[in-house]
Amino acid sequence: MKLLNDWKLIILLCLTLGLAPFFPEPHLLGKIRWIAGGAVAMAFKDWLDVVFHGLPFVLLIRLIFIKLTQKNAA
């Protein structure tokens, strides 16, 4: 659980795994555009790819939420 609450690791994952490959555009951004366009012809592996590249950002949002709620509770 300590790894899931480590700011440095989560930010590193977002910048590397979350955005890779970087050129011509971040992979996750291309997938989000594809989904926003109706996800025409998206296969199961494409959905898994979205989950794989999006997970670091979900962990970052989770960590921010935890820190904000702890601050308000104290």
mmCIF file of C-alpha atoms in Angstrom:
data_model
loop_
_atom_site.group_PDB
_atom_site.id
_atom_site.type_symbol
_atom_site.label_atom_id
_atom_site.label_comp_id
_atom_site.label_asym_id
_atom_site.label_seq_id
_atom_site.Cartn_x
_atom_site.Cartn_y
_atom_site.Cartn_z
ATOM 1 C CA MET A 1 0.000 0.000 0.000
ATOM 2 C CA LYS A 2 2.962 2.281 0.583
ATOM 3 C CA LEU A 3 3.761 2.217 -3.149
ATOM 4 C CA LEU A 4 0.262 3.412 -4.022
ATOM 5 C CA ASN A 5 0.721 6.443 -1.748
ATOM 6 C CA ASP A 6 4.170 7.470 -2.981
ATOM 7 C CA TRP A 7 3.948 10.816 -4.809
ATOM 8 C CA LYS A 8 7.278 10.400 -6.602
ATOM 9 C CA LEU A 9 6.433 6.972 -7.984
ATOM 10 C CA ILE A 10 2.933 7.972 -9.117
ATOM 11 C CA ILE A 11 4.198 11.097 -10.900
ATOM 12 C CA LEU A 12 6.990 9.089 -12.525
ATOM 13 C CA LEU A 13 4.430 6.533 -13.742
ATOM 14 C CA CYS A 14 2.223 9.319 -15.138
ATOM 15 C CA LEU A 15 5.103 10.904 -17.023
ATOM 16 C CA THR A 16 6.478 7.651 -18.427
ATOM 17 C CA LEU A 17 3.870 4.907 -18.697
ATOM 18 C CA GLY A 18 0.910 7.251 -18.830
ATOM 19 C CA LEU A 19 2.201 9.351 -21.713
ATOM 20 C CA ALA A 20 4.352 6.849 -23.625
ATOM 21 C CA PRO A 21 4.968 6.870 -26.557
ATOM 22 C CA PHE A 22 5.480 10.622 -26.627
ATOM 23 C CA PHE A 23 5.653 11.312 -30.365
ATOM 24 C CA PRO A 24 3.704 12.256 -32.461
ATOM 25 C CA GLU A 25 1.237 12.600 -29.539
ATOM 26 C CA PRO A 26 0.849 10.853 -26.191
ATOM 27 C CA HIS A 27 -0.761 7.462 -26.717
ATOM 28 C CA LEU A 28 -3.438 7.990 -24.087
ATOM 29 C CA LEU A 29 -4.490 11.268 -25.688
ATOM 30 C CA GLY A 30 -4.979 9.502 -29.023
ATOM 31 C CA LYS A 31 -7.077 6.792 -27.367
ATOM 32 C CA ILE A 32 -9.220 9.376 -25.566
ATOM 33 C CA ARG A 33 -9.825 11.168 -28.868
ATOM 34 C CA TRP A 34 -10.786 7.827 -30.403
ATOM 35 C CA ILE A 35 -13.265 7.152 -27.605
ATOM 36 C CA ALA A 36 -14.662 10.696 -27.832
ATOM 37 C CA GLY A 37 -15.166 10.111 -31.550
ATOM 38 C CA GLY A 38 -17.426 7.160 -30.859
ATOM 39 C CA ALA A 39 -14.837 4.377 -30.390
ATOM 40 C CA VAL A 40 -15.544 3.022 -33.855
ATOM 41 C CA ALA A 41 -13.741 -0.300 -34.452
ATOM 42 C CA MET A 42 -12.086 -0.344 -31.016
ATOM 43 C CA ALA A 43 -11.056 -3.880 -30.141
ATOM 44 C CA PHE A 44 -10.748 -5.353 -26.661
ATOM 45 C CA LYS A 45 -6.976 -4.829 -26.720
ATOM 46 C CA ASP A 46 -7.528 -1.117 -27.363
ATOM 47 C CA TRP A 47 -9.714 -0.858 -24.278
ATOM 48 C CA LEU A 48 -7.072 -2.679 -22.226
ATOM 49 C CA ASP A 49 -4.509 -0.261 -23.617
ATOM 50 C CA VAL A 50 -6.610 2.674 -22.364
ATOM 51 C CA VAL A 51 -6.776 1.094 -18.913
ATOM 52 C CA PHE A 52 -3.042 0.343 -18.905
ATOM 53 C CA HIS A 53 -1.988 3.871 -19.897
ATOM 54 C CA GLY A 54 -4.710 5.542 -17.815
ATOM 55 C CA LEU A 55 -4.085 3.714 -14.546
ATOM 56 C CA PRO A 56 -1.253 6.026 -13.382
ATOM 57 C CA PHE A 57 -3.560 9.032 -13.759
ATOM 58 C CA VAL A 58 -6.317 7.250 -11.840
ATOM 59 C CA LEU A 59 -3.802 6.579 -9.054
ATOM 60 C CA LEU A 60 -2.755 10.254 -9.088
ATOM 61 C CA ILE A 61 -6.366 11.435 -8.822
ATOM 62 C CA ARG A 62 -6.927 8.924 -6.015
ATOM 63 C CA LEU A 63 -3.872 10.193 -4.141
ATOM 64 C CA ILE A 64 -4.934 13.838 -4.523
ATOM 65 C CA PHE A 65 -8.431 12.966 -3.288
ATOM 66 C CA ILE A 66 -7.013 11.148 -0.245
ATOM 67 C CA LYS A 67 -4.724 14.040 0.649
ATOM 68 C CA LEU A 68 -7.517 16.613 0.298
ATOM 69 C CA THR A 69 -9.960 14.632 2.421
ATOM 70 C CA GLN A 70 -7.329 14.025 5.114
ATOM 71 C CA LYS A 71 -6.577 17.739 5.233
ATOM 72 C CA ASN A 72 -10.277 18.609 5.600
ATOM 73 C CA ALA A 73 -10.837 15.942 8.268
ATOM 74 C CA ALA A 74 -8.015 17.241 10.471
#
